[in-house]
Amino acid sequence: MSAAEEAVTSLEALGLTEYEARCFVALTRISTGTAKEVSQVADVPRSRVYDTIERLERKGLVTVQQSDPREYKSVPVEMACRRLREDHTARIDAAENALEQLEEPESKDDEGMWSINQYEHVTDRIVLFLEEAIDTVHYLVPVMDVVDQRIREALQSAADRGVRVVIEVPTREAKTELEEVVPDANIVVAEGLRSTNNVQSELPAQLLMVDQRAVVAAAVKEHDLPDVVQEVAVWTYGRDHGFAVWTRELLDDRLEKRDDRALGE
């Protein structure tokens, strides 16, 4: 894909029509242009250039010289991007405001278990639960690569609020690494996390329980491409859901055994 075509695609994603995107990109490639010239460069029918340019002018992306024939000029790229950004932000704000006015149905999160199939969405869910933590966070991390900066900051933020944060990591190196960014957490080395096994090409990556009710269990999948992390997860929210009950029992048992060992020492 050429740079021009990539620019057209990007502008369409920001809300311009195909003809608007093509005409604007064409005008950024020439100093000024008539409708005929824009049509030739943009590969847009000349009969459609006029109304397309009018819309671009209303959006503040094009200026028109009242000559014969008329000539058109795009505003500087920096100005165009700023105006598109402002328009995009305004639309998002309008949508957010409208959505907030809707009456939300009573939550049914307790009724089931939900899946996540995109890496960034796994992080979003973990950060959301950490931000809502009130009492406790228990976090197991066999694969340190999935603990990105957003998760680390959310862990420390929870600790700052007085939440008891317990993190289990596989190695002393991982403990030292997390202690630098989450100094207020109780970080312990659980060597058993180093020997987790693949299950159908998936390796356990992280397990989070917040306030003994919100649970996220994630795994990384083998990928053919180098340095590509493909993470999937399931989550639930509710003390009475079977998945949450089992996870709570297993993790609480881990904490009790660790505390017993600490007292024995």
CSV table of C-alpha atoms in Angstrom, one decimal:
chain,number,residue,atom,x,y,z
A,1,MET,CA,0.0,0.0,0.0
A,2,SER,CA,1.4,3.4,-1.0
A,3,ALA,CA,1.7,6.3,1.5
A,4,ALA,CA,-1.2,8.1,-0.3
A,5,GLU,CA,-3.5,5.1,0.0
A,6,GLU,CA,-2.5,4.5,3.6
A,7,ALA,CA,-3.3,8.2,4.3
A,8,VAL,CA,-6.7,7.8,2.6
A,9,THR,CA,-7.5,4.7,4.7
A,10,SER,CA,-6.5,6.5,7.9
A,11,LEU,CA,-8.7,9.5,7.1
A,12,GLU,CA,-11.6,7.3,6.4
A,13,ALA,CA,-11.2,5.7,9.8
A,14,LEU,CA,-11.4,9.2,11.3
A,15,GLY,CA,-14.8,9.8,9.7
A,16,LEU,CA,-14.1,11.3,6.2
A,17,THR,CA,-15.8,9.7,3.2
A,18,GLU,CA,-13.6,8.0,0.6
A,19,TYR,CA,-14.0,11.0,-1.8
A,20,GLU,CA,-13.2,13.5,1.0
A,21,ALA,CA,-10.1,11.6,2.0
A,22,ARG,CA,-8.9,11.2,-1.6
A,23,CYS,CA,-9.4,14.9,-2.4
A,24,PHE,CA,-7.7,16.1,0.7
A,25,VAL,CA,-4.7,13.7,0.2
A,26,ALA,CA,-4.5,14.9,-3.4
A,27,LEU,CA,-4.4,18.6,-2.3
A,28,THR,CA,-1.6,17.8,0.2
A,29,ARG,CA,0.4,16.5,-2.7
A,30,ILE,CA,0.1,19.6,-4.9
A,31,SER,CA,0.4,23.3,-3.9
A,32,THR,CA,-3.0,24.3,-5.3
A,33,GLY,CA,-5.3,22.6,-7.8
A,34,THR,CA,-8.4,23.1,-9.9
A,35,ALA,CA,-11.2,20.7,-9.8
A,36,LYS,CA,-9.8,19.0,-12.9
A,37,GLU,CA,-6.4,18.6,-11.3
A,38,VAL,CA,-7.8,17.3,-8.1
A,39,SER,CA,-9.9,14.9,-10.0
A,40,GLN,CA,-6.8,13.6,-11.9
A,41,VAL,CA,-4.6,13.2,-8.8
A,42,ALA,CA,-7.4,11.9,-6.5
A,43,ASP,CA,-8.9,9.5,-9.0
A,44,VAL,CA,-12.4,11.0,-8.2
A,45,PRO,CA,-14.9,11.9,-10.8
A,46,ARG,CA,-14.7,15.6,-11.6
A,47,SER,CA,-18.5,16.0,-11.1
A,48,ARG,CA,-18.0,14.9,-7.5
A,49,VAL,CA,-15.0,17.0,-6.7
A,50,TYR,CA,-17.1,20.2,-6.3
A,51,ASP,CA,-19.5,19.0,-3.6
A,52,THR,CA,-16.7,17.0,-1.9
A,53,ILE,CA,-14.5,20.2,-1.7
A,54,GLU,CA,-17.5,22.1,-0.3
A,55,ARG,CA,-17.7,19.6,2.6
A,56,LEU,CA,-14.0,19.7,3.2
A,57,GLU,CA,-14.2,23.5,3.3
A,58,ARG,CA,-17.0,23.4,5.9
A,59,LYS,CA,-14.8,21.1,8.0
A,60,GLY,CA,-12.0,23.6,7.8
A,61,LEU,CA,-9.7,21.3,5.8
A,62,VAL,CA,-9.6,23.2,2.5
A,63,THR,CA,-9.5,26.8,1.4
A,64,VAL,CA,-11.0,28.1,-1.9
A,65,GLN,CA,-9.6,30.8,-4.1
A,66,GLN,CA,-12.4,32.7,-5.9
A,67,SER,CA,-10.6,32.7,-9.3
A,68,ASP,CA,-11.6,31.4,-12.7
A,69,PRO,CA,-11.4,28.5,-12.6
A,70,ARG,CA,-11.5,28.1,-8.9
A,71,GLU,CA,-8.4,26.8,-7.2
A,72,TYR,CA,-8.3,24.8,-4.0
A,73,LYS,CA,-5.7,24.4,-1.3
A,74,SER,CA,-5.5,22.1,1.7
A,75,VAL,CA,-4.7,23.6,5.1
A,76,PRO,CA,-1.4,22.6,6.6
A,77,VAL,CA,-1.3,19.0,7.8
A,78,GLU,CA,-0.7,20.0,11.4
A,79,MET,CA,-3.8,22.2,11.3
A,80,ALA,CA,-5.9,19.5,9.6
A,81,CYS,CA,-4.9,16.9,12.1
A,82,ARG,CA,-5.7,19.2,15.0
A,83,ARG,CA,-9.2,19.9,13.6
A,84,LEU,CA,-9.8,16.2,12.9
A,85,ARG,CA,-8.7,15.4,16.5
A,86,GLU,CA,-11.0,18.0,17.9
A,87,ASP,CA,-13.9,16.8,15.8
A,88,HIS,CA,-13.1,13.2,16.8
A,89,THR,CA,-12.9,14.1,20.5
A,90,ALA,CA,-16.2,16.0,20.3
A,91,ARG,CA,-17.9,13.0,18.8
A,92,ILE,CA,-16.6,10.7,21.5
A,93,ASP,CA,-17.7,13.2,24.2
A,94,ALA,CA,-21.1,13.4,22.7
A,95,ALA,CA,-21.4,9.7,22.5
A,96,GLU,CA,-20.2,9.3,26.1
A,97,ASN,CA,-22.7,11.9,27.3
A,98,ALA,CA,-25.6,10.2,25.5
A,99,LEU,CA,-24.6,6.8,26.8
A,100,GLU,CA,-24.4,8.1,30.4
A,101,GLN,CA,-28.0,9.3,30.1
A,102,LEU,CA,-29.2,5.8,29.4
A,103,GLU,CA,-30.6,3.7,32.2
A,104,GLU,CA,-28.4,0.8,32.6
A,105,PRO,CA,-30.0,-2.6,33.3
A,106,GLU,CA,-29.3,-4.4,36.6
A,107,SER,CA,-25.8,-6.0,36.3
A,108,LYS,CA,-25.8,-9.7,35.4
A,109,ASP,CA,-22.1,-10.2,35.6
A,110,ASP,CA,-22.7,-12.8,38.4
A,111,GLU,CA,-24.5,-15.1,35.9
A,112,GLY,CA,-21.6,-16.4,33.8
A,113,MET,CA,-18.0,-16.5,32.7
A,114,TRP,CA,-16.8,-14.2,29.9
A,115,SER,CA,-13.9,-14.7,27.4
A,116,ILE,CA,-11.4,-12.2,26.0
A,117,ASN,CA,-9.5,-13.0,22.9
A,118,GLN,CA,-7.3,-9.9,22.4
A,119,TYR,CA,-4.1,-9.1,24.4
A,120,GLU,CA,-4.9,-5.5,25.0
A,121,HIS,CA,-8.4,-6.3,26.2
A,122,VAL,CA,-7.0,-8.7,28.8
A,123,THR,CA,-4.9,-5.9,30.2
A,124,ASP,CA,-8.0,-3.6,30.1
A,125,ARG,CA,-10.0,-6.1,32.2
A,126,ILE,CA,-7.2,-6.6,34.8
A,127,VAL,CA,-6.6,-2.9,35.2
A,128,LEU,CA,-10.4,-2.3,35.6
A,129,PHE,CA,-10.6,-4.8,38.4
A,130,LEU,CA,-7.5,-3.5,40.1
A,131,GLU,CA,-8.9,0.1,39.9
A,132,GLU,CA,-12.1,-1.2,41.7
A,133,ALA,CA,-10.2,-3.1,44.4
A,134,ILE,CA,-11.2,-2.3,47.9
A,135,ASP,CA,-9.8,-4.9,50.3
A,136,THR,CA,-7.5,-7.5,48.6
A,137,VAL,CA,-5.6,-8.3,45.5
A,138,HIS,CA,-4.0,-11.7,44.9
A,139,TYR,CA,-2.0,-11.9,41.7
A,140,LEU,CA,-0.1,-14.9,40.3
A,141,VAL,CA,2.3,-14.2,37.4
A,142,PRO,CA,4.0,-17.2,35.8
A,143,VAL,CA,4.8,-15.1,32.7
A,144,MET,CA,6.3,-11.7,33.5
A,145,ASP,CA,6.1,-10.5,29.9
A,146,VAL,CA,2.4,-9.9,30.2
A,147,VAL,CA,2.7,-7.5,33.2
A,148,ASP,CA,2.9,-4.2,31.3
A,149,GLN,CA,3.3,-0.7,32.7
A,150,ARG,CA,-0.5,-0.1,33.0
A,151,ILE,CA,-0.9,-3.2,35.2
A,152,ARG,CA,2.1,-2.3,37.4
A,153,GLU,CA,0.8,1.2,37.9
A,154,ALA,CA,-2.7,-0.2,38.8
A,155,LEU,CA,-1.1,-2.6,41.3
A,156,GLN,CA,0.8,0.2,43.1
A,157,SER,CA,-2.3,2.5,43.0
A,158,ALA,CA,-4.3,-0.2,44.8
A,159,ALA,CA,-1.6,-0.6,47.4
A,160,ASP,CA,-1.5,3.2,47.8
A,161,ARG,CA,-5.3,3.0,48.6
A,162,GLY,CA,-4.6,0.6,51.5
A,163,VAL,CA,-5.6,-2.5,49.5
A,164,ARG,CA,-3.6,-5.6,50.6
A,165,VAL,CA,-1.7,-6.6,47.5
A,166,VAL,CA,-0.1,-10.1,47.3
A,167,ILE,CA,1.9,-10.9,44.2
A,168,GLU,CA,3.4,-14.3,43.5
A,169,VAL,CA,6.2,-14.5,40.9
A,170,PRO,CA,8.4,-17.4,39.6
A,171,THR,CA,11.9,-16.0,40.3
A,172,ARG,CA,13.9,-13.7,42.6
A,173,GLU,CA,14.7,-11.6,39.5
A,174,ALA,CA,11.0,-11.1,38.9
A,175,LYS,CA,10.5,-10.2,42.5
A,176,THR,CA,13.2,-7.6,42.4
A,177,GLU,CA,11.8,-6.2,39.2
A,178,LEU,CA,8.3,-5.7,40.6
A,179,GLU,CA,9.5,-4.4,43.9
A,180,GLU,CA,10.9,-1.4,42.1
A,181,VAL,CA,7.5,-0.4,40.7
A,182,VAL,CA,5.2,-1.9,43.3
A,183,PRO,CA,7.2,-1.3,46.6
A,184,ASP,CA,4.1,-1.5,48.8
A,185,ALA,CA,3.0,-4.9,47.7
A,186,ASN,CA,3.8,-8.2,49.4
A,187,ILE,CA,5.8,-9.9,46.6
A,188,VAL,CA,6.8,-13.6,47.1
A,189,VAL,CA,8.7,-16.1,45.0
A,190,ALA,CA,6.6,-19.2,44.2
A,191,GLU,CA,9.0,-21.4,42.4
A,192,GLY,CA,6.2,-23.7,41.4
A,193,LEU,CA,5.1,-21.1,38.9
A,194,ARG,CA,8.3,-21.9,36.9
A,195,SER,CA,7.0,-25.4,36.1
A,196,THR,CA,3.6,-24.6,34.7
A,197,ASN,CA,2.7,-26.8,31.7
A,198,ASN,CA,1.3,-26.1,28.2
A,199,VAL,CA,-2.3,-27.1,27.7
A,200,GLN,CA,-3.2,-27.3,24.1
A,201,SER,CA,-0.4,-24.9,23.1
A,202,GLU,CA,-1.4,-22.4,25.9
A,203,LEU,CA,0.8,-21.5,28.8
A,204,PRO,CA,-0.7,-20.1,32.1
A,205,ALA,CA,0.3,-16.4,32.1
A,206,GLN,CA,-1.5,-14.6,35.0
A,207,LEU,CA,-4.3,-15.2,37.5
A,208,LEU,CA,-5.9,-12.3,39.4
A,209,MET,CA,-8.5,-12.3,42.2
A,210,VAL,CA,-9.8,-9.0,43.6
A,211,ASP,CA,-11.8,-8.8,46.8
A,212,GLN,CA,-12.4,-12.5,46.5
A,213,ARG,CA,-15.0,-12.1,43.8
A,214,ALA,CA,-13.5,-10.7,40.6
A,215,VAL,CA,-11.3,-13.2,38.8
A,216,VAL,CA,-9.3,-13.1,35.6
A,217,ALA,CA,-7.4,-16.2,34.4
A,218,ALA,CA,-5.2,-15.6,31.3
A,219,ALA,CA,-2.9,-17.7,29.1
A,220,VAL,CA,-0.5,-17.0,26.3
A,221,LYS,CA,-0.8,-18.9,23.1
A,222,GLU,CA,2.1,-20.1,20.9
A,223,HIS,CA,2.4,-17.9,17.8
A,224,ASP,CA,4.3,-18.5,14.6
A,225,LEU,CA,5.4,-14.8,14.4
A,226,PRO,CA,8.5,-13.8,16.4
A,227,ASP,CA,8.0,-11.5,19.5
A,228,VAL,CA,4.2,-11.6,19.1
A,229,VAL,CA,2.3,-12.3,22.3
A,230,GLN,CA,-1.2,-13.7,21.9
A,231,GLU,CA,-3.0,-13.7,25.2
A,232,VAL,CA,-6.5,-15.0,25.9
A,233,ALA,CA,-8.5,-15.0,29.1
A,234,VAL,CA,-11.7,-15.7,30.9
A,235,TRP,CA,-13.2,-13.6,33.7
A,236,THR,CA,-16.1,-13.6,36.1
A,237,TYR,CA,-17.4,-11.3,38.8
A,238,GLY,CA,-19.4,-12.7,41.7
A,239,ARG,CA,-18.8,-14.6,44.9
A,240,ASP,CA,-21.3,-17.3,44.0
A,241,HIS,CA,-20.1,-18.2,40.6
A,242,GLY,CA,-18.5,-21.7,40.5
A,243,PHE,CA,-15.3,-20.4,38.8
A,244,ALA,CA,-14.9,-17.7,41.4
A,245,VAL,CA,-15.6,-20.1,44.3
A,246,TRP,CA,-13.0,-22.6,43.2
A,247,THR,CA,-10.4,-19.9,42.5
A,248,ARG,CA,-11.1,-18.3,45.9
A,249,GLU,CA,-10.6,-21.6,47.7
A,250,LEU,CA,-7.4,-22.5,45.8
A,251,LEU,CA,-5.8,-19.0,46.2
A,252,ASP,CA,-6.8,-18.7,49.9
A,253,ASP,CA,-5.3,-22.1,50.5
A,254,ARG,CA,-2.1,-20.9,48.9
A,255,LEU,CA,-2.0,-17.9,51.2
A,256,GLU,CA,-2.7,-20.0,54.3
A,257,LYS,CA,0.1,-22.4,53.6
A,258,ARG,CA,2.5,-19.6,52.9
A,259,ASP,CA,1.5,-17.9,56.1
A,260,ASP,CA,1.9,-21.2,58.0
A,261,ARG,CA,5.4,-21.6,56.6
A,262,ALA,CA,6.3,-18.0,57.5
A,263,LEU,CA,5.2,-18.7,61.1
A,264,GLY,CA,7.2,-21.9,61.2
A,265,GLU,CA,10.3,-20.0,60.2
